[in-house]
């Protein structure tokens, strides 16, 4: 009888978890696109232009990751 009670209680769970799985995938995809765009744009700048912004080429990936996380957090 306990098994029947547990099955009834979990009846709606798969749809909820599937929806959250799709939402997580969508969020990660958006985050990836923002990351790639930021890396691309900053990589196109010359070392002089990066220095004018107070940046070094080695900082690009970290800054892109931060930008992607902030974009998703909004």
Tab-separated table of N, CA and C in Angstrom, residues 13-29:
chain	number	residue	atom	x	y	z
A	13	UNK	N	5.674	14.753	-11.028
A	13	UNK	CA	7.098	15.059	-10.947
A	13	UNK	C	7.843	14.982	-12.268
A	14	UNK	N	7.630	13.982	-13.127
A	14	UNK	CA	8.413	13.922	-14.363
A	14	UNK	C	8.224	15.136	-15.268
A	15	UNK	N	7.034	15.656	-15.377
A	15	UNK	CA	6.803	16.831	-16.219
A	15	UNK	C	7.532	18.046	-15.659
A	16	UNK	N	7.515	18.185	-14.356
A	16	UNK	CA	8.193	19.306	-13.722
A	16	UNK	C	9.692	19.202	-13.931
A	17	UNK	N	10.253	18.026	-13.747
A	17	UNK	CA	11.693	17.870	-13.917
A	17	UNK	C	12.084	18.035	-15.379
A	18	UNK	N	11.240	17.614	-16.303
A	18	UNK	CA	11.527	17.782	-17.721
A	18	UNK	C	11.515	19.265	-18.097
A	19	UNK	N	10.555	19.994	-17.563
A	19	UNK	CA	10.491	21.437	-17.827
A	19	UNK	C	11.704	22.148	-17.249
A	20	UNK	N	12.124	21.767	-16.061
A	20	UNK	CA	13.301	22.393	-15.465
A	20	UNK	C	14.569	22.015	-16.223
A	21	UNK	N	14.608	20.817	-16.783
A	21	UNK	CA	15.752	20.395	-17.592
A	21	UNK	C	15.857	21.258	-18.848
A	22	UNK	N	14.732	21.497	-19.519
A	22	UNK	CA	14.731	22.350	-20.703
A	22	UNK	C	15.099	23.785	-20.349
A	23	UNK	N	14.603	24.273	-19.236
A	23	UNK	CA	14.916	25.637	-18.807
A	23	UNK	C	16.414	25.776	-18.505
A	24	UNK	N	16.990	24.779	-17.866
A	24	UNK	CA	18.427	24.802	-17.569
A	24	UNK	C	19.241	24.756	-18.854
A	25	UNK	N	18.820	23.945	-19.814
A	25	UNK	CA	19.528	23.857	-21.090
A	25	UNK	C	19.446	25.187	-21.839
A	26	UNK	N	18.290	25.819	-21.805
A	26	UNK	CA	18.111	27.111	-22.466
A	26	UNK	C	19.014	28.173	-21.832
A	27	UNK	N	19.065	28.181	-20.513
A	27	UNK	CA	19.902	29.131	-19.796
A	27	UNK	C	21.372	28.927	-20.129
A	28	UNK	N	21.821	27.670	-20.144
A	28	UNK	CA	23.219	27.378	-20.463
A	28	UNK	C	23.557	27.768	-21.896
A	29	UNK	N	22.610	27.577	-22.828
A	29	UNK	CA	22.848	27.950	-24.214
A	29	UNK	C	22.983	29.466	-24.361
